[in-house]
XYZ file of C-alpha atoms in Angstrom:
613
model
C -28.705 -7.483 94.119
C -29.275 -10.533 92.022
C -29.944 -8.238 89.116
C -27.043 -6.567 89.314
C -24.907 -9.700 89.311
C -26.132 -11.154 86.410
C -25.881 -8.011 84.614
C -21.741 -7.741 85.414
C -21.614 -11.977 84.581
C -22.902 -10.810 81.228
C -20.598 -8.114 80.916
C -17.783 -10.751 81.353
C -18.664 -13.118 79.352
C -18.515 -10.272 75.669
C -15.428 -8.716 77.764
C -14.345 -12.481 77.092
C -15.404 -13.427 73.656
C -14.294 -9.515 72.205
C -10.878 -10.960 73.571
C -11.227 -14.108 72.210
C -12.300 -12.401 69.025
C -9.127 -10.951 68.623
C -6.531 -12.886 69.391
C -8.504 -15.119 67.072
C -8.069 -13.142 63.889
C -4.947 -12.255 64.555
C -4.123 -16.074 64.653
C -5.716 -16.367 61.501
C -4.636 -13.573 59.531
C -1.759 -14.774 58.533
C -3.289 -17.892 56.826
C -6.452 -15.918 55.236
C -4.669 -12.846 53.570
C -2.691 -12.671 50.633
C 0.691 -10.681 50.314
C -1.392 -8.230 48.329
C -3.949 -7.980 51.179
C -1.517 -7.331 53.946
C -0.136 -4.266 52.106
C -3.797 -2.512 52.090
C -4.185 0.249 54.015
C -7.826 -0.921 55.198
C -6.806 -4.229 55.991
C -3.478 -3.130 57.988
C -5.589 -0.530 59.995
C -7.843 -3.451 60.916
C -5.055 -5.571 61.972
C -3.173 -3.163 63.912
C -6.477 -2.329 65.696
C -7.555 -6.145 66.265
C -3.885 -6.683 67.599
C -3.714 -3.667 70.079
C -6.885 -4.330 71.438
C -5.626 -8.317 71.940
C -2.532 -6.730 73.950
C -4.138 -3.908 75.666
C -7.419 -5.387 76.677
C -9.124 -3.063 75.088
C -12.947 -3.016 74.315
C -13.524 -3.271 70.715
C -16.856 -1.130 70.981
C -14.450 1.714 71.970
C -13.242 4.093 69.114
C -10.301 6.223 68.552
C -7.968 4.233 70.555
C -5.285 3.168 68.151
C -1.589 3.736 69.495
C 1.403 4.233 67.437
C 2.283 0.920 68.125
C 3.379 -0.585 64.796
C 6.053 -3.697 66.492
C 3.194 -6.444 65.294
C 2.637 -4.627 61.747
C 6.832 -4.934 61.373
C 6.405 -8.698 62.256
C 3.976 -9.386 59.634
C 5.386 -7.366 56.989
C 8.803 -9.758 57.601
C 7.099 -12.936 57.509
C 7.656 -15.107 54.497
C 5.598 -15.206 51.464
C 3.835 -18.436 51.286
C 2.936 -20.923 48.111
C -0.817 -19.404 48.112
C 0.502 -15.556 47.611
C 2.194 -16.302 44.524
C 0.166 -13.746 42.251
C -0.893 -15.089 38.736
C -0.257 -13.147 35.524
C -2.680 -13.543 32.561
C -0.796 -14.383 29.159
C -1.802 -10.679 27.585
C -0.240 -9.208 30.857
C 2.925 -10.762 29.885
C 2.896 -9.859 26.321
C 0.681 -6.641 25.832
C -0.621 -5.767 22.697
C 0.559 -2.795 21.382
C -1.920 0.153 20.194
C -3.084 -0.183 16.420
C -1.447 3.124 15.366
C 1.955 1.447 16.853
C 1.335 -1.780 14.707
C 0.387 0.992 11.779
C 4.176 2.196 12.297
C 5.721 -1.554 12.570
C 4.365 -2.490 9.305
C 4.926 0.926 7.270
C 8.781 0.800 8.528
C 9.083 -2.871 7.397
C 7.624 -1.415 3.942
C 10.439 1.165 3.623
C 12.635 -1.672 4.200
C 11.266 -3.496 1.631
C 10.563 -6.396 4.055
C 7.388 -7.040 2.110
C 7.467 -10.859 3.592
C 8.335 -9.977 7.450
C 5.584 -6.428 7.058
C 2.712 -9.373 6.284
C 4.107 -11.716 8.810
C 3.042 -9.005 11.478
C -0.344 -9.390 10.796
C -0.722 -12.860 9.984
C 1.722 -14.124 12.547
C 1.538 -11.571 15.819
C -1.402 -9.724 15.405
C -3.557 -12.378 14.333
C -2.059 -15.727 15.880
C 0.255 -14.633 19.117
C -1.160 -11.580 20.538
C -5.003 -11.560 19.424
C -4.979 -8.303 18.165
C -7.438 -7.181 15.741
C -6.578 -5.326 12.708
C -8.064 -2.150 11.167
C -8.795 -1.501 7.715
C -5.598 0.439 7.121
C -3.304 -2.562 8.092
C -5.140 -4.417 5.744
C -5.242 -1.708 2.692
C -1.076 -0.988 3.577
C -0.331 -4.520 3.200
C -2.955 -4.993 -0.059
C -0.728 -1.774 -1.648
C 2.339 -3.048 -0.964
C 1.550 -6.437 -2.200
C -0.363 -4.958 -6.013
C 3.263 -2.771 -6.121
C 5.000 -5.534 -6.643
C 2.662 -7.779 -8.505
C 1.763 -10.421 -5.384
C -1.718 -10.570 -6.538
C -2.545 -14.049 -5.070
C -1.639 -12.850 -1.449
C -3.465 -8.840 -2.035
C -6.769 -11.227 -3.049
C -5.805 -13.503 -0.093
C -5.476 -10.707 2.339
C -8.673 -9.384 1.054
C -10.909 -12.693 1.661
C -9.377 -12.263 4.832
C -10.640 -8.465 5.641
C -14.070 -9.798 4.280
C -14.558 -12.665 6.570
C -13.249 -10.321 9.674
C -16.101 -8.113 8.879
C -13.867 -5.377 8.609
C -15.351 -2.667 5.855
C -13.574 -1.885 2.606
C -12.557 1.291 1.122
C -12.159 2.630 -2.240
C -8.215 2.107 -1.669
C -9.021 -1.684 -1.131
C -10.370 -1.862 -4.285
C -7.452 0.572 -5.753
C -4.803 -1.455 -4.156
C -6.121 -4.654 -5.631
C -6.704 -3.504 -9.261
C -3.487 -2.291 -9.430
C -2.193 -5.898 -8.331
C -3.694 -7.233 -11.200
C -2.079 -4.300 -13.687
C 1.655 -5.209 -12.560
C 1.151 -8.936 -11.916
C 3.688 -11.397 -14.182
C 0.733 -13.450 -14.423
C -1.957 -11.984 -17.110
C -4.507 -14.540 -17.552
C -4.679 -15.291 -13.766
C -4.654 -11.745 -13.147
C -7.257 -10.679 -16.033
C -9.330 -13.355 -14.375
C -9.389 -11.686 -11.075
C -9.777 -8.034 -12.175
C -13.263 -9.166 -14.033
C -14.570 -11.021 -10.882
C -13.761 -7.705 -8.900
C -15.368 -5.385 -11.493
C -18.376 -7.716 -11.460
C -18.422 -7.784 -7.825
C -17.902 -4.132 -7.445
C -21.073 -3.745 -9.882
C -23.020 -6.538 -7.374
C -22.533 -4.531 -4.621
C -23.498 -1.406 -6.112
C -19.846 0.767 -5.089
C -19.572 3.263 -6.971
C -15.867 3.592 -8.300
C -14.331 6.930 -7.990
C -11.572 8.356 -10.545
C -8.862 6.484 -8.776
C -10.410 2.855 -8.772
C -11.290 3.552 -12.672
C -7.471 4.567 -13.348
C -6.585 1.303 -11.493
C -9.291 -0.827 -13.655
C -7.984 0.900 -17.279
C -4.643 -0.034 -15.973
C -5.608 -3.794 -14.976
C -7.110 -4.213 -17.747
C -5.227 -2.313 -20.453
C -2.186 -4.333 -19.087
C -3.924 -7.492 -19.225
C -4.892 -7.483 -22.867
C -8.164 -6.928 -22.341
C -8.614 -3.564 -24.450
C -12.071 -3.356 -25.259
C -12.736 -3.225 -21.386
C -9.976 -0.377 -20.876
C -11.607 1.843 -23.209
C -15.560 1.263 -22.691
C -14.287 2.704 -18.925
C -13.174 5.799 -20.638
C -16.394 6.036 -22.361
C -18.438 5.033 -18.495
C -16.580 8.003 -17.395
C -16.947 10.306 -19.449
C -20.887 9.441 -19.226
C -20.685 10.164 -15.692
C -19.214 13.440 -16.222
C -15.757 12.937 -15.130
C -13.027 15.340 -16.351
C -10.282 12.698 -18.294
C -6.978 13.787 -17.127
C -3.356 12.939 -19.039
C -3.499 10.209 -16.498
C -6.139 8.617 -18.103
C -4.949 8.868 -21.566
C -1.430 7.461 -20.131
C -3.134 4.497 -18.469
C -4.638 3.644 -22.160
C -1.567 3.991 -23.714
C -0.064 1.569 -21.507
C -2.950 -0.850 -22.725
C -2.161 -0.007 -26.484
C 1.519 -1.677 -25.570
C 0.097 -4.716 -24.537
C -0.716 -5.836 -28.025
C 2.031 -5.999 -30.130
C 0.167 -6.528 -33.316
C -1.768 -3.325 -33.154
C -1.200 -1.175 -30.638
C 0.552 1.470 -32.211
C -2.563 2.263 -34.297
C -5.019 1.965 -30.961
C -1.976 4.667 -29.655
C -2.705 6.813 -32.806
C -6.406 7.347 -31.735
C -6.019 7.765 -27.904
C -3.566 10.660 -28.857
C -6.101 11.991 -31.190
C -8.918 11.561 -28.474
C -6.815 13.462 -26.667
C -6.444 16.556 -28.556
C -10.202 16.608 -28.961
C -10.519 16.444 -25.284
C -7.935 19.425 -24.769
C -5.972 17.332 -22.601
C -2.398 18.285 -22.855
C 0.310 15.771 -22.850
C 2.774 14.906 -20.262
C 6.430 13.718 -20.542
C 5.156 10.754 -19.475
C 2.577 10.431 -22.212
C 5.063 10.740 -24.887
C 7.618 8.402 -23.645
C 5.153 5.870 -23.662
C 4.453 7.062 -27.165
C 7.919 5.814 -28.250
C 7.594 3.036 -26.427
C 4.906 1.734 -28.680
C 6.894 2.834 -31.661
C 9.058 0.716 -30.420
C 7.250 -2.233 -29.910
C 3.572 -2.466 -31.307
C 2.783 -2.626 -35.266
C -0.177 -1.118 -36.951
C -2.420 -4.295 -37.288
C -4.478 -5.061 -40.222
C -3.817 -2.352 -43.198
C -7.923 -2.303 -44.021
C -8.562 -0.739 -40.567
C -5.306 1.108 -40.475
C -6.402 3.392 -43.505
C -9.627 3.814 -41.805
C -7.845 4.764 -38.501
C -5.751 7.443 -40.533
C -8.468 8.760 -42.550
C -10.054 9.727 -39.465
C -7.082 11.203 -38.240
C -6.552 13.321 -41.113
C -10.197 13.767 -41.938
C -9.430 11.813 -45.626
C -12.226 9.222 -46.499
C -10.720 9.035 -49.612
C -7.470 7.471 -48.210
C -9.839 4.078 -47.893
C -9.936 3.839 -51.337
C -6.500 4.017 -52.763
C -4.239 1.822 -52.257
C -1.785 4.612 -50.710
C -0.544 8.193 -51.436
C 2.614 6.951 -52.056
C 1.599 3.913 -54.493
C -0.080 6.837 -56.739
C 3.048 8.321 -56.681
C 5.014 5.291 -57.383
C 7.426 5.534 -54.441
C 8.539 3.341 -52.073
C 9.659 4.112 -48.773
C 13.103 1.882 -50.085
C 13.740 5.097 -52.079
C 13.547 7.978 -49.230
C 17.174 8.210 -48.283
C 18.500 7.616 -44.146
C 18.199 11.625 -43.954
C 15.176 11.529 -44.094
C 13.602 9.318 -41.979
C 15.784 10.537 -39.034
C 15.676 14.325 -40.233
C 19.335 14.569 -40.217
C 20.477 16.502 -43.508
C 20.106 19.984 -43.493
C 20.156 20.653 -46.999
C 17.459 18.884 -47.657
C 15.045 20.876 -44.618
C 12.459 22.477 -47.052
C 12.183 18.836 -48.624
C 11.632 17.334 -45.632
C 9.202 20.053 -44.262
C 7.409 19.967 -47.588
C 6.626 15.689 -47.422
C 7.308 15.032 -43.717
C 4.232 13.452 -42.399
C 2.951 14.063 -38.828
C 0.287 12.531 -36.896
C 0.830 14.452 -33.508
C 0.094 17.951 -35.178
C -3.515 19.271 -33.958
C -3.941 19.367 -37.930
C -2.140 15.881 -39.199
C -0.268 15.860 -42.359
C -0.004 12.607 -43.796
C 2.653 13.414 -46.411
C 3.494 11.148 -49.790
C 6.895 9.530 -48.782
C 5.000 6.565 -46.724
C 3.289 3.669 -48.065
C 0.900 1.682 -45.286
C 1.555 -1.123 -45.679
C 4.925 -1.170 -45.964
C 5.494 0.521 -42.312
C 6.808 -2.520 -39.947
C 9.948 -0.888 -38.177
C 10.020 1.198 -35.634
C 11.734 3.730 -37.238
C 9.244 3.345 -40.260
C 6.567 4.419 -37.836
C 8.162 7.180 -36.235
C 8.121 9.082 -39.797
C 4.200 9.294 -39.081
C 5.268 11.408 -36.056
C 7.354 13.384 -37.875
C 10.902 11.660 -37.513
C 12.766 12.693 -34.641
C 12.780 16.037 -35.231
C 9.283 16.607 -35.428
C 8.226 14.466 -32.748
C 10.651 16.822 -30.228
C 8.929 19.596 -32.126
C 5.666 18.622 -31.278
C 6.749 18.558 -27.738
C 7.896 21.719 -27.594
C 4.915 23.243 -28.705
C 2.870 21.353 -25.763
C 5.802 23.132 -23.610
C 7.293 19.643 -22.540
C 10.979 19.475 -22.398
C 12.770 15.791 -22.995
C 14.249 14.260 -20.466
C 17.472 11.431 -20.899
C 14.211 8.579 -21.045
C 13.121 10.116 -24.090
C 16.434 10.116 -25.951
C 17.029 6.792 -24.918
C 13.691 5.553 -26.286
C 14.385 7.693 -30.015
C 17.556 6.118 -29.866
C 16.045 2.245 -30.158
C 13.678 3.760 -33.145
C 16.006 6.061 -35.475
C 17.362 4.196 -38.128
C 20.565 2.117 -37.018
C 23.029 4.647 -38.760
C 25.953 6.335 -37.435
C 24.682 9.662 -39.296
C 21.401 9.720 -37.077
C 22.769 8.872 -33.920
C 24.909 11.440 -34.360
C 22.145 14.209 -34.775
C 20.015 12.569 -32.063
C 23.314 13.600 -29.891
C 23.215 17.156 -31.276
C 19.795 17.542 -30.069
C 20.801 16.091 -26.328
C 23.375 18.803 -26.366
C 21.209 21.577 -27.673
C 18.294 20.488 -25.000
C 20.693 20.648 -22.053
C 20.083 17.195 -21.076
C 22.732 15.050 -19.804
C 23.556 11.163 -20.903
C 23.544 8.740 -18.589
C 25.139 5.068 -18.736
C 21.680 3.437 -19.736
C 22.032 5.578 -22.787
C 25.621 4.985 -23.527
C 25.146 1.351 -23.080
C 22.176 1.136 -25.650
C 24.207 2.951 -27.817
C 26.578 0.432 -27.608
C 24.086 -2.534 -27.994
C 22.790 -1.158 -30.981
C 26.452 -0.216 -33.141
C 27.335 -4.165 -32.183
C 24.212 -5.213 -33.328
C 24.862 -4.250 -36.731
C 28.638 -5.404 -36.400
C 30.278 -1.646 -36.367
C 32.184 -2.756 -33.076
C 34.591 -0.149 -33.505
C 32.180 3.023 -33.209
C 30.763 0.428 -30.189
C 34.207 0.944 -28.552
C 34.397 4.932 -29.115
C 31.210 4.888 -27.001
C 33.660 4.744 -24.078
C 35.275 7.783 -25.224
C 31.678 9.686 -24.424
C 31.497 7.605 -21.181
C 34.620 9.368 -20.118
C 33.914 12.956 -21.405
C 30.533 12.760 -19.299
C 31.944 11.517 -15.948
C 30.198 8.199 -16.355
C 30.759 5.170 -14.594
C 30.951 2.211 -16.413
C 28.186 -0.792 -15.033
C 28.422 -4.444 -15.410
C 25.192 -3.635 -18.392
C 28.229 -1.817 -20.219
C 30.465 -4.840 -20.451
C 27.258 -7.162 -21.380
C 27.073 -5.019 -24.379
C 30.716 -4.912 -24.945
C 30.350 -8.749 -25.334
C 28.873 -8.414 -28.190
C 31.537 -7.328 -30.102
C 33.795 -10.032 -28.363
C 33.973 -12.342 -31.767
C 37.290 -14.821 -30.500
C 38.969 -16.054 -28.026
C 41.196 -13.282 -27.226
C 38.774 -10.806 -27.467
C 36.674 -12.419 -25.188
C 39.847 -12.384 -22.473
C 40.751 -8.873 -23.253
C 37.425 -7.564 -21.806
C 37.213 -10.243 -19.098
C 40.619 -8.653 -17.888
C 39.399 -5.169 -18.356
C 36.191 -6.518 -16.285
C 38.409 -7.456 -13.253
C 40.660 -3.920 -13.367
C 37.353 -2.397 -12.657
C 36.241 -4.183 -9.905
C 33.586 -6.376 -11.501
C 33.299 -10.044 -11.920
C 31.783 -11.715 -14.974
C 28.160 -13.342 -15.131
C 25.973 -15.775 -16.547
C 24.813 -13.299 -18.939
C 28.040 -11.948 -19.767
C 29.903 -15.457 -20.678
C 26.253 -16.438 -22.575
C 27.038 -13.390 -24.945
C 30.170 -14.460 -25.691
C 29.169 -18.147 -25.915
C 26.490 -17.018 -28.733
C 29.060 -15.271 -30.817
C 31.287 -18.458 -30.670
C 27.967 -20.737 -31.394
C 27.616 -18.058 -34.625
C 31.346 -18.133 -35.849
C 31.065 -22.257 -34.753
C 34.612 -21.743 -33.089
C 34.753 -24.293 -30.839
C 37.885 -23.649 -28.883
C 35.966 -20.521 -28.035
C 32.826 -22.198 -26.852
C 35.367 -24.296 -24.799
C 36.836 -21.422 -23.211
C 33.405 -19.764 -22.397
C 32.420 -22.801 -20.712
C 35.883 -23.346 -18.802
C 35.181 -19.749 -17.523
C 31.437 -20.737 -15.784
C 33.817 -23.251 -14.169
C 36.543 -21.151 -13.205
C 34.249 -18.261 -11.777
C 31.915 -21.339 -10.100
C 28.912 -19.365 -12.117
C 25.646 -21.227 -12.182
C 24.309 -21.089 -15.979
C 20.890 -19.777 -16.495
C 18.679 -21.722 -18.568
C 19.297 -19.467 -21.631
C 22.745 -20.165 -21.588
C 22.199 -24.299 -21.269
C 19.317 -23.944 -23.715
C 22.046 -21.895 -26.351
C 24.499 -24.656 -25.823
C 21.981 -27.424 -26.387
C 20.879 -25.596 -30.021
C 24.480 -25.174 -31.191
C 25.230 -29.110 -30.311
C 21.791 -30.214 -32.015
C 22.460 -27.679 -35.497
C 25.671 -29.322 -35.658
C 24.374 -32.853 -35.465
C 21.541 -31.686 -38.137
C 24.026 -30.166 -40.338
C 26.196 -33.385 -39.743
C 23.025 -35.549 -41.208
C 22.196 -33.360 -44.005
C 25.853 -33.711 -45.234
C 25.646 -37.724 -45.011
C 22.330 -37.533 -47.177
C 24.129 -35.643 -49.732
C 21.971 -32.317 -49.323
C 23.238 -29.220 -50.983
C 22.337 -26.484 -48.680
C 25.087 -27.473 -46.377
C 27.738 -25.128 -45.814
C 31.331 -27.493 -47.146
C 33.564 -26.650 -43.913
C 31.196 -29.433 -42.257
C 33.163 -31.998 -43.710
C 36.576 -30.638 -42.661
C 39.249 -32.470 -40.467
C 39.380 -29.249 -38.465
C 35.779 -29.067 -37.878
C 35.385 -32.712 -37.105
C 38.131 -33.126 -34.410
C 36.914 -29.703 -33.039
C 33.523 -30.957 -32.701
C 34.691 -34.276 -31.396
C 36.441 -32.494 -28.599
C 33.937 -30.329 -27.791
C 31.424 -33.435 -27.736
C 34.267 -35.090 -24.939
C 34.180 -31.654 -22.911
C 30.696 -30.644 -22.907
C 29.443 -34.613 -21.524
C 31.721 -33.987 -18.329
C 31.348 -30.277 -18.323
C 27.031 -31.168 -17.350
C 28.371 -32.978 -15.005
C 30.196 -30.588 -12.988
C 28.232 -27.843 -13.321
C 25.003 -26.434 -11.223
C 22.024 -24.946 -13.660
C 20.680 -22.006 -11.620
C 16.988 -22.840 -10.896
C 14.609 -19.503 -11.694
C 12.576 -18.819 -8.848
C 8.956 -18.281 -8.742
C 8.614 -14.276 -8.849
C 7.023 -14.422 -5.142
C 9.026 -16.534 -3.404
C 10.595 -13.840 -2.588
C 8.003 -12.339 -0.307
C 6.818 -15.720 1.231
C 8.456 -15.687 4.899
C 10.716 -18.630 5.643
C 11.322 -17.403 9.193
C 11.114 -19.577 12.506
C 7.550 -18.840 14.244
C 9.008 -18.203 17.314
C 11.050 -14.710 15.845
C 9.825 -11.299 16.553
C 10.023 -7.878 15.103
């Protein structure tokens, strides 16, 4: 009997604390759990089961007794959220970062744009400083691209360091990419400075450029001046067996341009390298033939021989003075027609002494004296004149485009007669003018003061369905020698919808500087005024010549020198000047000189940090 009582006291007594128990925790839970706990499924089965159990009396030991009771569940689930179940968002939560193929898309957009600043402001400024994302090689290699386009080599080496220190691998495109930063940078010495420490780092690290990274380094360098490095790559490539393409050759030729003094004879041999090589020219190619025409001279005459008696397999053209010394000729004596090909009657003469360099077997002819070649329409008779050199072209099955009549425009001879024929040929090609052509045709009849055939020009403008530019009234300008001229175009420049510039008004100022009219200059200047232009620094730095020549001619005339032209001492030109002196003190006054901007500013982001794309 006494057994069995203490065995039902003890029964009591965990019938009690299992009670307790409950009514404990469901004191408690409240205080304990979070909002986020309450809505688990685990921890709402174990209240609803500690909370019947409180009501019913119910032993806890005892299983599969749970009621569809939910009244105290309700209760809790409408109780107020405390301080403590505030949850607590991490900073990335807030502001995820987006997958690298999505910040690949963000930056290539911005490109298209042109956005160049706000494309590189991605990576420096969100990837890199607000959302701790790390870039990829491609980001880096888009925004290196973008940046040697456009000549930003100081940021394409800056965003290179960068890729370096991130430990983030390079590619053949990185080095690509920052080659051809150096080719179109406006900088040359800074940028020839860079391309050799990349070559000799490239050679360091033992990478082995591929056809595209030696493209890039002929064009750095070639571009850069430095020509004896463009062409020993040609010669490192061919020793490693790679196949030169027209590329190649175009990349040199673009090197030849770079030196003005001699790069029309370096252009002489690359073509002639070229024809050994079998590579056949592109239209590319010879456009950028006739752009060193154009521009480059043949150098020193000793080497210039040499160069053409290996053209033309001659060694005896080293020692004579020239074919056409022997001859007694001068190239003064060879009429217009034939340096420009233009007179029919006189085709089996031409064909008989026309000279040609492009041929696969050169002619030199006897109508050219070396050393007497020094314009560029001089030179073009060693390509055969005009004719010959759109001869050669149609033998390497390469038709002309409007570039290449433009560029044979700027190196005929300045004479109605050829222009005329070089306009016969544009017809008889197919090709159609544009207003880049009309207005160099323009430039170049003012130029020589036949302003009248510059004005028929407009005629053609018409007959092609042309539109005329602001360019066309720039060259217009030209012709603009007075006052009234100058405000018959700047009223023909308003009926069209344009408004004059800086570089318009400094034409005209520089014919009235020439003619000294002074109540020309005047009017010029009133204009900049007028039209609230800012004046370039050409046009303050013209202005500051013609005052200064005027002062010097002024002195020369008070010592009594000769050479000074007698309308100096007129009243006219003395009260003129005197006036001018009066305007042009308060004119500087008034004005605001346009500052030139640094050529990057332009891609240096001036937004506010706290932006976003």
């Amino acid at each position: 009997m006494i057994v069995i009582n203490r065995f039902l006291r003890q029964l009591i007594n965990i019938k009690s604390a299992s009670s307790n128990y409950n009514q404990l925790c469901y004191k408690n839970v409240r205080c304990v759990s979070t909002v986020k706990d309450l809505q688990s499924k685990d921890f709402r089965k174990r209240t609803e089961t500690f909370s019947i159990n409180a009501e019913q009396n119910i032993d806890a030991d005892t299983f599969g007794t749970l009621t569809e009771n939910t009244e105290i569940n309700y209760k809790l689930d409408r109780l107020p959220p405390e301080d403590d179940d505030k949850i607590e968002y991490d900073k990335d939560e807030q502001h995820k970062r987006l997958h690298i193929s999505e910040y690949h898309k963000i930056i290539q957009e911005l490109i298209k744009q042109h956005k160049i600043a706000d494309a590189i402001d991605i990576l420096e400024t969100r990837m890199l400083k607000n959302e701790k994302a790390k870039p990829d090689y491609y980001v880096y290699n888009l925004l290196i691209g973008t940046c040697g386009k456009v000549g930003y080599v100081q940021k394409a080496f800056h965003l290179f360091n960068q890729m370096k220190k991130s430990g983030i691998k390079t590619t053949p495109a990185t080095y690509t990419c920052l080659f051809n930063a150096c080719a179109n940078s406006p900088y040359k010495d800074d940028a020839l400075k860079r391309a050799k420490k990349l070559h000799n780092l490239m050679s360091l690290k033992s990478i082995e450029p591929n056809i595209y990274i030696y493209h890039a380094m002929i064009k750095a360098f070639g571009r850069t001046g430095d020509l004896l490095t463009a062409f020993s790559l040609v010669d490192e490539m061919l020793t490693k067996k790679y196949k030169l393409k027209d590329e190649t050759f175009n990349f040199l030729l673009q090197a030849c341009i770079t030196d003005k003094e001699a790069g029309f004879r370096h252009a002489l041999l690359v073509w002639r390298k070229m024809i050994l090589k079998r590579v056949r020219p592109s239209l590319y190619t010879y456009n950028l033939l006739l752009k060193c025409t154009r521009e480059c001279s043949l150098g020193d005459e000793f080497e210039t021989r040499k160069v053409i008696g290996q053209i033309i397999d001659d060694p005896h053209l080293l020692k004579t003075e020239s074919k056409l010394e022997e001859s007694n000729t001068s190239e003064k004596d060879i009429p217009n027609t034939l340096l420009c090909n233009d007179n029919e009657n006189n085709l089996a003469l031409i064909d008989e002494n026309r000279p040609n360099l492009l041929d696969v077997k050169p002619y030199f002819g006897n109508i050219v004296g070396i050393s007497e070649i020094k314009s560029p329409e001089e030179r073009l008779i060693l390509l055969g004149g005009c004719s010959g050199f759109l001869k050669n072209m149609k033998i390497n099955k390469i038709k002309p485009d409007i570039k290449t009549f433009t560029q044979l425009l700027e190196v005929i001879p300045s004479t109605v007669s050829a222009e005329k024929v070089l306009l016969k040929e544009i017809s008889k090609n197919k090709v159609n003018v544009d207003i880049d052509f009309c207005n160099i045709l323009i430039k170049k009849r003012s130029l020589r003061f036949d302003y009248e055939e510059a004005k028929n020009v407009l005629s053609l403008i018409n007959s092609e369905n042309l539109s005329v530019d602001i360019v066309t009234f720039g060259v217009l300008a030209l012709g603009c020698k007075n006052k009234n001229e100058a405000k018959s175009l700047i009223k023909i420049i308003a009926d069209h919808g344009f408004r004059v510039n800086s570089e318009i008004l400094g034409t005209m100022l520089a014919q009235a500087c020439y003619h000294f009219n002074f109540g020309y200059v005047v009017y010029v200047m009133n204009m900049v005024k007028h039209e609230e232009i800012k004046p370039n620094k050409i046009f303050m730095d013209r202005l500051n010549r013609f005052d200064n020549t005027i002062k010097d001619l002024m002195k020369k005339r008070q010592k009594g020198e000769k050479d000074t032209p007698d309308f100096i001492q007129s009243y006219y030109f003395k009260e003129g000047y005197r006036k001018f002196q009066n305007f042009y003190k308060k004119w500087l006054l008034e004005v605001t000189v346009d500052e030139e901007l640094h050529p990057w500013d332009q891609f240096k982001n001036c937004r506010k940090k706290n932006d976003s794309v």
